[in-house]
């Protein structure tokens, strides 16, 4: 494995609670870290730099040196990027994830504080460009991830990237339990994302209706569409219907700008993320709404049984 042992020994599972818009907050991040898995969150979940500062104060005050690290997620195509970066530099996180664009603008300042930068990529081309920009690790966004998703098969993607990269590798998309987590290591990945099952935890910021819908949904209830963001995203079909829309008659050629006009924060009708809820292919594994600790203990039991077999 290529993930730094100084970080791995503080973890009880090779797992990251994925950064999820309007879902991942301080309580989830702290509970994850206390349970031995990396807690992450998009800085975009904070409305202001001041709120981001207060989140980081809460997280860093709660997590000790023996807890798993926390991991902010910077969205590169954001007007607030440089302000968010400046705030992160103040708190000196050990790992930062970059998404939606080249990590190059933040690589040098984050490396200057000894921070690892993991880039979210969905193709071989983008993986190579991220490494050329100086990324330390890659997060492979594969088919089956909740929200904005990848298209590549995880088995093929992991092996293709391992042919030219021997650094830290994270599998994202469709990881539903400890058995699947073990399988990612067999493929050559160091860590895996798990998102959908962490939405349905008591500490997540998701609406209670979203959590309940996850419990009552299966893989067949996940639909892939670019209607809501202009990019391919996995959402819950029942939430689309509940919002008064017809899943079979959604526009299929929207730009990001037009999708924002129709379903963004200023739209008159249903809004993405608030009314249209995300889920990944692993939703069939969501059967309850446990605490983060209860969830990670279950995953650890499944993982250990898979390893022992």
XYZ file of C-alpha atoms in Angstrom:
309
model
C 0.000 0.000 0.000
C 1.177 3.506 -0.811
C -0.899 5.608 1.593
C 1.381 7.065 4.312
C 1.667 4.687 7.262
C 1.724 7.655 9.663
C -1.893 8.316 8.684
C -3.015 4.733 8.114
C -2.101 3.597 11.622
C -4.625 6.099 12.994
C -7.391 4.460 10.967
C -9.323 1.292 11.720
C -10.543 0.954 8.118
C -9.115 2.079 4.750
C -12.164 4.280 4.270
C -13.151 7.890 3.597
C -16.643 9.134 4.416
C -17.110 10.913 1.091
C -17.554 14.693 0.869
C -21.211 15.306 0.021
C -22.953 18.575 -0.754
C -25.516 19.591 1.894
C -24.806 16.331 3.769
C -21.257 16.351 5.197
C -20.826 18.655 8.183
C -18.724 18.890 11.349
C -20.726 16.312 13.310
C -20.303 13.662 10.601
C -16.607 14.478 10.110
C -15.878 14.297 13.834
C -17.832 11.068 14.319
C -15.992 9.511 11.386
C -12.588 10.510 12.732
C -13.448 9.179 16.198
C -14.526 5.913 14.545
C -11.243 5.458 12.692
C -12.199 6.570 9.180
C -11.389 9.801 7.363
C -14.201 12.340 7.526
C -14.403 14.738 4.606
C -16.612 17.656 3.623
C -16.932 20.094 0.703
C -15.910 23.578 1.726
C -18.849 24.629 -0.477
C -21.154 23.438 2.325
C -20.160 26.610 4.175
C -21.942 29.752 3.039
C -19.105 32.065 4.078
C -15.395 31.924 4.909
C -16.327 32.756 8.491
C -18.550 29.690 8.661
C -15.756 27.549 7.204
C -13.439 28.903 9.896
C -15.940 28.003 12.610
C -16.385 24.486 11.197
C -12.631 23.936 11.208
C -12.350 25.214 14.777
C -15.011 22.715 15.854
C -13.447 19.815 13.943
C -9.853 20.417 14.998
C -10.852 20.981 18.616
C -12.738 17.684 18.742
C -10.263 15.408 16.948
C -7.120 14.309 18.740
C -3.721 13.144 17.433
C -4.794 9.479 17.527
C -8.033 10.019 15.603
C -8.254 9.558 11.845
C -7.487 12.728 9.866
C -10.157 15.030 8.487
C -10.167 16.053 4.844
C -11.665 19.233 3.336
C -12.749 19.115 -0.306
C -12.047 22.166 -2.484
C -14.211 22.690 -5.575
C -11.803 24.273 -8.030
C -14.376 26.149 -10.119
C -15.577 28.407 -7.329
C -15.243 32.146 -6.920
C -14.523 31.559 -3.218
C -11.650 29.139 -3.901
C -8.741 31.375 -2.879
C -10.496 32.524 0.279
C -11.280 28.934 1.225
C -7.686 27.918 0.511
C -6.366 30.692 2.766
C -8.635 29.463 5.547
C -7.422 25.873 5.143
C -3.782 26.960 5.256
C -4.455 28.480 8.662
C -5.641 25.101 10.030
C -3.026 22.972 8.228
C -5.055 19.870 7.282
C -3.071 16.736 6.477
C -5.087 15.901 3.340
C -7.168 17.986 0.938
C -9.322 16.685 -1.929
C -9.755 18.764 -5.092
C -12.703 18.356 -7.463
C -14.077 19.796 -10.713
C -10.928 21.176 -12.319
C -7.153 21.015 -12.208
C -5.611 21.010 -8.724
C -2.675 23.107 -9.944
C -3.714 26.451 -8.350
C -3.649 24.961 -4.835
C -0.836 22.411 -5.067
C 2.115 24.595 -4.079
C 0.570 26.356 -1.046
C -0.812 23.083 0.306
C 2.490 21.285 -0.208
C 4.213 24.141 1.617
C 2.337 23.180 4.807
C 3.008 19.457 4.290
C -0.516 18.677 3.112
C -1.256 15.826 0.687
C -3.455 16.724 -2.281
C -5.764 14.062 -3.719
C -7.430 14.928 -7.030
C -10.867 13.666 -8.025
C -10.647 12.268 -11.597
C -13.021 10.415 -13.933
C -10.777 9.511 -16.885
C -7.235 8.451 -17.695
C -6.641 11.820 -19.352
C -7.662 13.726 -16.234
C -5.662 11.381 -13.998
C -2.510 12.070 -15.988
C -3.135 15.815 -15.974
C -3.679 15.826 -12.211
C -0.392 14.012 -11.674
C 1.397 16.424 -14.004
C -0.001 19.267 -11.899
C 1.557 17.701 -8.786
C -1.285 15.766 -7.144
C -0.086 13.249 -4.557
C -3.012 10.855 -4.919
C -5.997 10.155 -7.158
C -9.634 9.541 -6.354
C -11.178 7.441 -9.112
C -14.747 8.619 -9.679
C -16.402 5.552 -11.205
C -19.872 4.592 -12.387
C -22.265 4.236 -9.485
C -21.209 7.206 -7.358
C -24.006 9.320 -5.905
C -24.528 12.848 -7.189
C -22.128 13.824 -9.966
C -20.728 10.503 -11.084
C -18.172 8.919 -13.343
C -18.730 6.611 -16.285
C -15.871 4.100 -16.047
C -16.072 0.596 -14.624
C -14.180 0.580 -11.325
C -12.322 -2.680 -11.992
C -10.999 -1.454 -15.341
C -10.289 2.106 -14.154
C -8.239 1.030 -11.131
C -6.099 -1.397 -13.111
C -5.563 1.097 -15.945
C -4.351 3.786 -13.532
C -2.149 1.351 -11.612
C -0.310 0.692 -14.888
C 1.308 4.156 -14.664
C 0.803 5.367 -11.064
C 2.031 3.710 -7.861
C 0.913 6.415 -5.423
C -2.185 6.644 -3.206
C -5.334 5.533 -5.006
C -8.919 5.854 -3.764
C -11.930 4.086 -5.301
C -15.168 6.099 -5.386
C -18.513 4.715 -6.476
C -20.675 1.779 -5.401
C -18.838 0.776 -2.205
C -21.681 -0.604 -0.119
C -20.091 -2.671 2.661
C -16.921 -4.152 4.134
C -16.794 -6.875 1.510
C -16.693 -4.272 -1.276
C -14.100 -2.305 0.692
C -11.849 -5.355 0.829
C -12.337 -5.872 -2.917
C -10.979 -2.384 -3.642
C -7.747 -3.297 -1.877
C -7.505 -6.484 -3.929
C -7.702 -4.248 -7.020
C -4.720 -2.250 -5.791
C -6.453 0.734 -4.198
C -5.308 2.081 -0.844
C -8.639 3.503 0.283
C -12.260 3.774 -0.798
C -14.989 6.377 -0.613
C -18.326 5.527 0.922
C -21.022 8.155 0.525
C -24.604 6.914 0.292
C -24.539 4.905 3.531
C -23.123 7.919 5.406
C -26.013 10.066 4.149
C -28.285 7.782 6.165
C -26.529 8.316 9.483
C -27.773 10.257 12.464
C -24.898 12.746 12.251
C -25.347 13.711 8.586
C -26.969 17.010 7.628
C -29.330 15.321 5.128
C -33.029 15.911 5.561
C -34.871 13.195 7.446
C -36.997 12.551 4.359
C -33.840 11.918 2.333
C -32.592 9.410 4.889
C -35.946 7.624 5.004
C -36.096 7.448 1.207
C -32.662 5.823 1.113
C -33.850 3.121 3.504
C -36.885 2.445 1.310
C -35.044 2.536 -2.037
C -33.028 0.043 -4.052
C -30.527 0.178 -6.885
C -33.401 0.287 -9.375
C -34.533 3.597 -7.848
C -31.294 5.359 -8.834
C -31.519 7.273 -12.104
C -28.717 8.778 -14.178
C -29.412 12.153 -15.780
C -27.736 15.440 -16.683
C -31.003 17.340 -16.262
C -30.249 18.757 -12.819
C -26.618 19.849 -13.077
C -25.741 19.706 -16.765
C -23.389 16.867 -15.808
C -24.256 13.200 -15.368
C -25.574 12.711 -11.847
C -27.176 9.848 -9.931
C -30.352 10.844 -8.120
C -33.264 9.087 -6.453
C -36.162 8.567 -8.850
C -38.746 8.751 -6.000
C -37.480 12.230 -5.078
C -37.864 13.386 -8.686
C -41.469 12.150 -8.692
C -42.160 13.712 -5.274
C -40.913 17.030 -6.665
C -43.623 16.901 -9.318
C -41.380 15.962 -12.242
C -41.614 13.088 -14.704
C -38.359 11.076 -14.675
C -39.128 9.820 -18.189
C -39.526 13.311 -19.648
C -36.570 15.332 -18.433
C -34.368 17.383 -20.776
C -31.207 15.542 -21.830
C -29.133 18.293 -23.438
C -28.818 20.911 -20.708
C -25.685 22.974 -20.163
C -24.511 23.585 -16.601
C -25.804 27.159 -16.883
C -29.271 26.146 -18.074
C -29.531 23.419 -15.419
C -28.717 26.041 -12.781
C -31.486 28.286 -14.124
C -34.023 25.471 -13.960
C -33.046 23.763 -10.718
C -30.508 25.988 -8.958
C -31.011 28.092 -5.843
C -32.804 30.861 -7.743
C -35.226 28.578 -9.580
C -38.961 28.896 -8.987
C -39.698 25.151 -9.032
C -38.017 22.193 -7.331
C -34.361 22.679 -6.496
C -31.542 20.196 -6.899
C -30.091 18.826 -3.669
C -32.898 20.395 -1.604
C -35.771 18.587 -3.376
C -33.946 16.285 -5.811
C -31.899 13.921 -3.644
C -28.761 12.037 -4.584
C -27.858 8.393 -4.056
C -25.336 5.964 -5.476
C -25.667 2.368 -6.619
C -24.919 1.198 -3.088
C -28.359 2.375 -1.904
C -29.630 -1.217 -1.756
C -27.353 -1.684 1.252
C -29.050 1.086 3.260
C -31.473 -0.572 5.656
C -31.478 1.769 8.666
C -30.241 5.129 9.974
C -27.490 4.245 12.472
C -24.933 6.441 14.148
C -21.609 6.773 12.345
C -19.968 4.595 14.975
C -22.587 1.862 14.557
C -22.149 1.989 10.775
C -18.352 1.792 10.914
C -18.463 -1.093 13.399
C -20.697 -3.023 10.991
C -18.386 -2.260 8.070
C -15.383 -3.346 10.135
C -17.007 -6.695 10.934
C -17.822 -7.255 7.250
C -14.310 -6.228 6.213
C -12.645 -8.531 8.732
C -14.800 -11.476 7.663
C -13.921 -10.832 4.010
C -10.188 -10.702 4.814
C -10.347 -13.861 6.889
C -12.053 -15.753 4.072
